[in-house]
Coordinates of C-alpha atoms in Angstrom, one line a residue:
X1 CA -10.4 9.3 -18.9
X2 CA -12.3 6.5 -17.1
X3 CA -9.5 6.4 -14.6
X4 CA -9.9 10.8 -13.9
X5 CA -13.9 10.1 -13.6
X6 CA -13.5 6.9 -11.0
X7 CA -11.0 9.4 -9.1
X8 CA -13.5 12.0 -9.1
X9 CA -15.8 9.1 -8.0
X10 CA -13.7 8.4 -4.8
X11 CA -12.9 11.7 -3.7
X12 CA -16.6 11.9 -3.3
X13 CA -16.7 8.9 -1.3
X14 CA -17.9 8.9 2.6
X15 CA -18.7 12.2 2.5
X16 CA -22.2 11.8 3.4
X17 CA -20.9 9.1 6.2
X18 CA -17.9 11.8 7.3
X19 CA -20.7 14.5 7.9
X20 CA -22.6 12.3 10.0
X21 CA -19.7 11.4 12.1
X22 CA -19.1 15.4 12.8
X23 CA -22.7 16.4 13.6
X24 CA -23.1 12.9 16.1
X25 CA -19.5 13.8 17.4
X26 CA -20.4 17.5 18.2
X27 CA -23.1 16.0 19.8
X28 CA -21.8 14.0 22.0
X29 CA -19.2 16.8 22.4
X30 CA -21.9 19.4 24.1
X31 CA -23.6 16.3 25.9
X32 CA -20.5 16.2 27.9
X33 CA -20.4 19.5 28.5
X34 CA -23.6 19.5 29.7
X35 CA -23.4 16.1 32.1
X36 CA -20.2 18.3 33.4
X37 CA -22.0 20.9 34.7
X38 CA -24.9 18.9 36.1
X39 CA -23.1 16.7 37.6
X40 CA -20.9 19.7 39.6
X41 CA -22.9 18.4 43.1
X42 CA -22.1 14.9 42.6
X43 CA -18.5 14.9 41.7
X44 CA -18.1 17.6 44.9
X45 CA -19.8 14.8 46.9
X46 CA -17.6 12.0 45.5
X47 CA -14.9 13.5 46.1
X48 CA -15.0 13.5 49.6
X49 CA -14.9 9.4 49.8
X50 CA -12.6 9.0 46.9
X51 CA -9.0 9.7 46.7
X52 CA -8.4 12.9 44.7
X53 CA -5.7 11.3 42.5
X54 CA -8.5 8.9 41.1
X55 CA -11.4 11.6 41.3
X56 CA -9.7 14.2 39.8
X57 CA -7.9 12.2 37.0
X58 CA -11.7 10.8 36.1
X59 CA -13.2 14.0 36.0
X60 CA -10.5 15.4 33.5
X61 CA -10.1 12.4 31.2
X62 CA -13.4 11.4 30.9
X63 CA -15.3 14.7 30.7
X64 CA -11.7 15.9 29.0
X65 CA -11.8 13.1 26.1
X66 CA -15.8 14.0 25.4
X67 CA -14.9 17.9 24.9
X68 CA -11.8 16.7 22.6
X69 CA -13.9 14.5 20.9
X70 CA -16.8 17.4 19.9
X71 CA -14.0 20.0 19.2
X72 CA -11.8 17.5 17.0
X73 CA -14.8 16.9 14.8
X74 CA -13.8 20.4 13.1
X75 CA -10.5 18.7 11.8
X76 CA -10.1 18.4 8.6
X77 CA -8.7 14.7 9.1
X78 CA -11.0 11.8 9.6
X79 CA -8.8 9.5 10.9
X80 CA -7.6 12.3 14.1
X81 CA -11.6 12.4 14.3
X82 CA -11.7 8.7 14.8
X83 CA -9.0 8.6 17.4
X84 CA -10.5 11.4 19.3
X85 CA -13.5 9.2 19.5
X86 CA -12.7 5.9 20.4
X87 CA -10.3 7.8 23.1
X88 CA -13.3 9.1 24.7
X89 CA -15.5 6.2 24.5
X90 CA -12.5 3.9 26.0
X91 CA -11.9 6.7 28.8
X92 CA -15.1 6.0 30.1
X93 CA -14.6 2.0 31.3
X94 CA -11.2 2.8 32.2
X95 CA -11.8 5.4 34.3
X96 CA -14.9 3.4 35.9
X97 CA -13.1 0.3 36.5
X98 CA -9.7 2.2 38.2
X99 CA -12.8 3.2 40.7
X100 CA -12.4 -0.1 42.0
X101 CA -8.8 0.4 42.5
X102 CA -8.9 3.6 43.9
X103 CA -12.4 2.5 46.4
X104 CA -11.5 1.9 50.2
X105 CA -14.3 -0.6 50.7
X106 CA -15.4 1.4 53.8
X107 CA -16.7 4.9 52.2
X108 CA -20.2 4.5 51.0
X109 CA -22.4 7.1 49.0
X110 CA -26.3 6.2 48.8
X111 CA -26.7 8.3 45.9
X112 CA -23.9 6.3 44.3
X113 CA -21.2 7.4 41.7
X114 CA -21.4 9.9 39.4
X115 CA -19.9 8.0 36.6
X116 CA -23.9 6.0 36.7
X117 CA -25.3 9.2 34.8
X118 CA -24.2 9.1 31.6
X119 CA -22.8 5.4 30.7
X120 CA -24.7 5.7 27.4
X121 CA -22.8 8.9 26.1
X122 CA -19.4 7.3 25.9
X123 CA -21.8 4.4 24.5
X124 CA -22.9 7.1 21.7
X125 CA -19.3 8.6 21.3
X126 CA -18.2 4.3 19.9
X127 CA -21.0 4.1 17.8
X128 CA -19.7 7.2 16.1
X129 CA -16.7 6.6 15.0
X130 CA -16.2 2.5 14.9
X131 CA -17.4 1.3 11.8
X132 CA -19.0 -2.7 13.7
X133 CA -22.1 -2.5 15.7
X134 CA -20.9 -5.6 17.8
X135 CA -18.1 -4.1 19.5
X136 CA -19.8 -1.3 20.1
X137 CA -22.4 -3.1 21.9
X138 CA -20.3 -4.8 24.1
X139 CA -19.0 -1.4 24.9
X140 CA -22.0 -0.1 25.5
X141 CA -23.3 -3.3 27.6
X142 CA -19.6 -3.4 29.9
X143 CA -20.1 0.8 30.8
X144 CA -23.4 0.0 31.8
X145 CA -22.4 -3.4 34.1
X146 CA -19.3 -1.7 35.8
X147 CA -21.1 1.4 36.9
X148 CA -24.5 -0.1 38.3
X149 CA -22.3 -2.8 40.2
X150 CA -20.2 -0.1 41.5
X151 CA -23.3 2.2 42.4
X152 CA -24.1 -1.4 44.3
X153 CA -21.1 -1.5 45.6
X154 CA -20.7 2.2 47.1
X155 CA -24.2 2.2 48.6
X156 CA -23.9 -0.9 50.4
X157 CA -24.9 -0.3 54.1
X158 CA -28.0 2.0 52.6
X159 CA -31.7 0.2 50.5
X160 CA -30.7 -0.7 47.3
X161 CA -32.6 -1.7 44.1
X162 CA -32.5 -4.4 42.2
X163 CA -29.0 -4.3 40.5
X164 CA -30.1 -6.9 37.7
X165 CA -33.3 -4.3 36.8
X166 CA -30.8 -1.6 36.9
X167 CA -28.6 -2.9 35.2
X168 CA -31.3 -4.0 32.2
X169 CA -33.3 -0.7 32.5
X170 CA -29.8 1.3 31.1
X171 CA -29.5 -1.0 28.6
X172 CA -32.6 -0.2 26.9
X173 CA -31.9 3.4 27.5
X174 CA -28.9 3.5 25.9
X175 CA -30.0 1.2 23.3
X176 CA -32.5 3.4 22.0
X177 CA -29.7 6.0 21.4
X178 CA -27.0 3.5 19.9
X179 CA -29.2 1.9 17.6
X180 CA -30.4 5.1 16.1
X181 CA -27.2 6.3 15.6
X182 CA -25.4 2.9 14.2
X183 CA -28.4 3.1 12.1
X184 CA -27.8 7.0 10.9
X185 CA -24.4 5.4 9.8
X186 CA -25.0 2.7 8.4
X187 CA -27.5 4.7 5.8
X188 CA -25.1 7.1 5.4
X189 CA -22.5 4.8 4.4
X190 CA -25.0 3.0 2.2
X191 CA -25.4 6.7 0.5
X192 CA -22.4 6.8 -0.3
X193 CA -21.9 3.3 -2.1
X194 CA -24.2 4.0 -4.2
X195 CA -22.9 7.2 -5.0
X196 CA -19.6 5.9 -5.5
X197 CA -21.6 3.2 -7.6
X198 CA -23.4 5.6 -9.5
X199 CA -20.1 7.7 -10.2
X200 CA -18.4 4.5 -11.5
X201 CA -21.4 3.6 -13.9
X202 CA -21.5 7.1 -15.1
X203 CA -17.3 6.7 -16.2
X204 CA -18.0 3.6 -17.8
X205 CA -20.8 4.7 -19.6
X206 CA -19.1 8.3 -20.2
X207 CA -15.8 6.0 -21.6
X208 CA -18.2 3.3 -23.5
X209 CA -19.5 6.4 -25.3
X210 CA -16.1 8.2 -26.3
X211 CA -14.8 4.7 -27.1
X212 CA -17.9 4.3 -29.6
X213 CA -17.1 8.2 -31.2
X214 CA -13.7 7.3 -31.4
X215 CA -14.2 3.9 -33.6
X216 CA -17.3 5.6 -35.5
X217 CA -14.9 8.1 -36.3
X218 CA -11.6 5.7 -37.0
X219 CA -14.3 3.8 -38.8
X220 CA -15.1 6.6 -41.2
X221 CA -11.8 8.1 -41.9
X222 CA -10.8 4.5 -42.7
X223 CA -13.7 4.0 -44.9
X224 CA -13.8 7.1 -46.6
X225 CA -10.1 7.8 -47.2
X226 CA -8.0 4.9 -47.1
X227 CA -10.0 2.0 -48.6
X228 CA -11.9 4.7 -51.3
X229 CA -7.8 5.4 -52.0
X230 CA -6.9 1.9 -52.4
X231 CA -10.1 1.0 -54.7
X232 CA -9.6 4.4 -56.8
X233 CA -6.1 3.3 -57.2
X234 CA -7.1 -0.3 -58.4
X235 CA -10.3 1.0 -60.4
X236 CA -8.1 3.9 -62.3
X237 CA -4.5 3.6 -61.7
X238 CA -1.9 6.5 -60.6
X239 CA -3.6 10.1 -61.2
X240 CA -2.8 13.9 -59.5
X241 CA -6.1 13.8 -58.2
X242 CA -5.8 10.2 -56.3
X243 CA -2.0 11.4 -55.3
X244 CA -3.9 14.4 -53.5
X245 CA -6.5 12.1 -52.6
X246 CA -3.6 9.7 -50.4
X247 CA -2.0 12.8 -49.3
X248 CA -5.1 14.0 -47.3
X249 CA -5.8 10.5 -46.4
X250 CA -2.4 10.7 -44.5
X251 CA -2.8 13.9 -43.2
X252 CA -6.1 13.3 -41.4
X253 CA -4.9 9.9 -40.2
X254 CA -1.5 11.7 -38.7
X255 CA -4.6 14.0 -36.9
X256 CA -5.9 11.1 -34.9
X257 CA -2.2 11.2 -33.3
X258 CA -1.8 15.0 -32.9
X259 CA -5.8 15.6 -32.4
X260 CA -7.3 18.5 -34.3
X261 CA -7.4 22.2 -33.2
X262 CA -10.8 23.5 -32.7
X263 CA -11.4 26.7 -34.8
X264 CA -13.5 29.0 -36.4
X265 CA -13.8 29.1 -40.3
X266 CA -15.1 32.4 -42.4
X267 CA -17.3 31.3 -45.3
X268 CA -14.4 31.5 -48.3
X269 CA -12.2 29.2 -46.0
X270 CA -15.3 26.7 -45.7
X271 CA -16.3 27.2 -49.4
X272 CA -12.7 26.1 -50.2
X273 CA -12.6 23.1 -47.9
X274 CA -15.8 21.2 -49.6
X275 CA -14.5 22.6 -52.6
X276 CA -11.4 20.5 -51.9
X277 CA -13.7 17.4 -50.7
X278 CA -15.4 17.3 -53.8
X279 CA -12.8 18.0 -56.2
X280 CA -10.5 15.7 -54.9
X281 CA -12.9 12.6 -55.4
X282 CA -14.3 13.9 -59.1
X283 CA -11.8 16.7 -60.8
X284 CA -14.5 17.7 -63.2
X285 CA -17.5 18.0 -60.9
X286 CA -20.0 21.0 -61.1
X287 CA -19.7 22.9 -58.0
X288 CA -22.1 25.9 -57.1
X289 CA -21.5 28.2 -54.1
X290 CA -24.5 31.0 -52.5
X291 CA -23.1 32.7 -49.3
X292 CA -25.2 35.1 -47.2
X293 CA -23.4 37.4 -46.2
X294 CA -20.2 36.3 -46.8
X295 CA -18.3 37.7 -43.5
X296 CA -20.4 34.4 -41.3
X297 CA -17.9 31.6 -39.7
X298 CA -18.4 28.1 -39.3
X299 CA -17.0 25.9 -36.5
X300 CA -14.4 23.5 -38.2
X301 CA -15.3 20.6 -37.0
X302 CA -18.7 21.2 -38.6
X303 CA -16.8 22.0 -41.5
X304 CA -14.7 18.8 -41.9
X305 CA -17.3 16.6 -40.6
X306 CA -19.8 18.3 -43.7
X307 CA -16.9 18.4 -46.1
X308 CA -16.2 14.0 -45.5
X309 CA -19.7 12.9 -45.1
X310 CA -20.1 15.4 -49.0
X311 CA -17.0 13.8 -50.1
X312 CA -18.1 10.1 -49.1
X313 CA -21.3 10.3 -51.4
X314 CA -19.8 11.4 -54.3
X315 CA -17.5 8.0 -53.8
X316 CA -20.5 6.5 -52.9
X317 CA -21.8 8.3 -56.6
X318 CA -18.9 7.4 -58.6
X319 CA -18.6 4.1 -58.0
X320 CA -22.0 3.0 -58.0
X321 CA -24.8 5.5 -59.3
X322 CA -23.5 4.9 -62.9
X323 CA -24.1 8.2 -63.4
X324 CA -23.7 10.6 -66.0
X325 CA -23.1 14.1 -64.4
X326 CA -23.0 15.2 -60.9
X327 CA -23.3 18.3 -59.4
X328 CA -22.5 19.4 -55.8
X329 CA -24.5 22.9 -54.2
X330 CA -23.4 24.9 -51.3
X331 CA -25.5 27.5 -49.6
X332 CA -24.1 29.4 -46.4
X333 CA -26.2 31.8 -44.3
X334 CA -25.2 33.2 -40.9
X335 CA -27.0 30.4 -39.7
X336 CA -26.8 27.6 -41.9
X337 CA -24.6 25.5 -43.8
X338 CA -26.1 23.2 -46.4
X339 CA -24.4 21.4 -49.3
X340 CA -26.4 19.0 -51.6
X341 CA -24.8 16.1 -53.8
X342 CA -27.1 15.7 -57.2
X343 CA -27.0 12.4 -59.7
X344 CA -28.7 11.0 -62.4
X345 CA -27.7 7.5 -62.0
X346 CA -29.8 4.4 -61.6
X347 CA -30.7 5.2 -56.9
X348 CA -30.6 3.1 -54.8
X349 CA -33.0 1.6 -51.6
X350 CA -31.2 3.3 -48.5
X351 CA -33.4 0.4 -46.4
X352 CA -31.9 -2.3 -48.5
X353 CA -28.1 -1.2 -47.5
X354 CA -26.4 -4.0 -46.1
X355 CA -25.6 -3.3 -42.4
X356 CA -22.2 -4.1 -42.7
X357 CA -21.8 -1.6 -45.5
X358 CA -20.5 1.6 -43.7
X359 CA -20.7 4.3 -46.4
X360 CA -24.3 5.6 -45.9
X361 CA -24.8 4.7 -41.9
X362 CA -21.2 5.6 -40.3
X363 CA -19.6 8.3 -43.3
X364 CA -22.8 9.8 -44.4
X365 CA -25.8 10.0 -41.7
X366 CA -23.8 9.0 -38.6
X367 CA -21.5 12.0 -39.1
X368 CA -24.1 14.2 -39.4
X369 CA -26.1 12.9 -36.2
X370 CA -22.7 13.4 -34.4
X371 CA -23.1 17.2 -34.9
X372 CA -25.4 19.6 -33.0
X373 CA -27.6 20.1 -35.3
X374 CA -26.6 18.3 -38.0
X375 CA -28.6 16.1 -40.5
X376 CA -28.5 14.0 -43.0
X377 CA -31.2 13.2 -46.2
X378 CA -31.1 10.8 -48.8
X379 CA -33.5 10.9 -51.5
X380 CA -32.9 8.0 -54.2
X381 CA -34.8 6.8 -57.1
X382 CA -34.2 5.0 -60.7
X383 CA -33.8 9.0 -62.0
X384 CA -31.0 10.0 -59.8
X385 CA -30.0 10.7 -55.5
X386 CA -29.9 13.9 -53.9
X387 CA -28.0 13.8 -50.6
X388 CA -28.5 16.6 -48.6
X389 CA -26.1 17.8 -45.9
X390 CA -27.5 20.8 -43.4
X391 CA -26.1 21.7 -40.3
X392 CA -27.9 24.8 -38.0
X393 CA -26.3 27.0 -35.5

């Protein structure tokens, strides 16, 4: 069970992060589209001082690369996301540092190269998808050095500003925009740690908890049936009532193999089962039944859980209320089940019950608790105990 929670747990992992990446991603996506169309002027004026092999291969895998990147975010894949976007930001340097390549040294633009506009969106497109800020920094830092030196370059014989101020002036512009985003990330990643943390905690607990029913209940059966067996056995010797006594016992510990079948019980099948209970622990008690109307059902598990914890106290009377008679009550309603265990032995201090002593705390009240709506009350003095079982719809 704790492994099908933790499962759960991880296939809700990075989903918080994985949106991010596919709203900065479409982002990016339409900032390319709109640089493209901007830019229209400038790559018309490039082109006539750059070979069309270079200008035209930039233009279509940079601005190319940036639309693939924005329409791959719809895939269903991360990892085709993350390729999409580390091919776009690694297009960009490429692309800028062929331009040296491709350059003549003797055709010179004043307004410079058009690949100087937007250095910071391929910038934005590696803080997206790599997971390290420092790489992605000295991405963005060697897109912003290659196309101021080449604007320097390419606008040689015309004034010029300061290339060092240039170059320092897009850093901080595309800092601004980098940082936010590696920071968007990083929160969104930290989201989902701790809601990958908080999952995990939540199994664990969720598998302390069924761990602690499942030994309560081991605890109980084990208590109630198989050590009251062995001690009727030694106390009284071989009868038919502690043969059906072991036979049950067996039966209910085969359950804890084959699990039990939830079902619904009408009020002469539940009338019959504490019947059983009680008449299997003390053949000659006096057992009194009052069922309104008699056509209500009862869940069984409320049923066996009533019909052990009733059985349990008349052990718990028969071996040490030195009693002289005993009686057992059952009252049904459509509502209600309540049966009451009656003595007139010597009581007992519930407070002074030894905490190692299971009968009253696991067989008696902590069934009871473990049932919506169930209860338990003991009421013991040197005239008798009355344990009352109730359980409400």
């Amino acid at each position: 069970m704790e492994t099908d929670h933790q499962a759960a747990g991880a296939d809700q992992a990075h989903r918080s992060t994985e949106r991010l990446i596919r709203i900065f991603g479409r982002f990016v996506g339409t900032g390319y589209l709109v640089y493209l169309v901007l830019l229209v002027p400038d790559i018309a004026r490039n082109s006539a001082g750059m070979p069309g092999w270079w200008m035209w291969t930039a233009v279509v895998a940079v601005f190319g690369s940036g639309l693939t990147f924005g329409a791959f975010t719809f895939h269903p894949s991360m990892a085709v996301v993350r390729v999409a976007g580390s091919v776009a930001a690694l297009t960009f340097p490429i692309m800028a540092l062929l331009w040296w390549v491709a350059w003549d040294g003797i055709t010179f633009d004043r307004s410079g190269s058009f690949l100087a506009s937007f250095p910071g969106l391929a910038a934005l497109a590696a803080a997206t998808v790599w997971r390290r800020p420092i790489p992605v920094f000295i991405h963005m830092i060697a897109c912003v050095v290659i196309v101021q030196l080449t604007n320097q370059a390419v606008r040689e014989p015309f004034p010029r500003s300061n290339v060092i101020a240039e170059i320092f002036f897009g850093l901080m512009f595309c800092t601004v925009f980098v940082a936010a985003t590696l920071a968007a990330l990083r929160t969104g990643r930290l989201l989902d740690a701790t809601i990958s943390s908080t999952h995990g905690d939540a199994a664990r607990a969720a598998a302390a908890s069924a761990r602690e029913v499942e030994r309560e209940r081991i605890d109980a059966l084990i208590h109630d049936e198989v050590m009251s067996s062995m001690l009727a056995v030694a106390r009284y010797g071989r009868t038919p009532g502690l043969a059906l006594q072991a036979r049950s016992a067996l039966a209910h510990l085969d359950d804890l193999n084959t699990g039990t079948v939830s079902e619904t019980l009408s009020a002469d099948e539940t009338l019959a089962r504490l019947r059983s209970a009680a008449t299997t622990v003390d053949e000659s008690i006096v057992f009194t039944a009052h069922e309104e109307p008699a056509t209500a059902s009862y869940p069984a598990d409320v049923v066996h859980a009533v019909a052990s914890a009733l059985a349990e106290a008349m052990r718990n009377s028969l071996i040490h209320a030195r009693a002289s008679s005993r009686s057992v009550t059952v009252e049904l309603t459509p509502i209600t089940l309540r049966a009451t265990v009656r003595d007139d032995g010597i009581g007992f201090d519930p407070r002074a019950v030894p905490s190692h002593r299971l009968g009253v705390a696991v067989s008696i009240e902590g069934r009871m608790r473990q049932l919506d709506g169930g209860a338990a009350e003991i009421e013991s003095s040197s005239s008798g105990t009355t344990v009352t079982l109730s359980w409400k719809r």
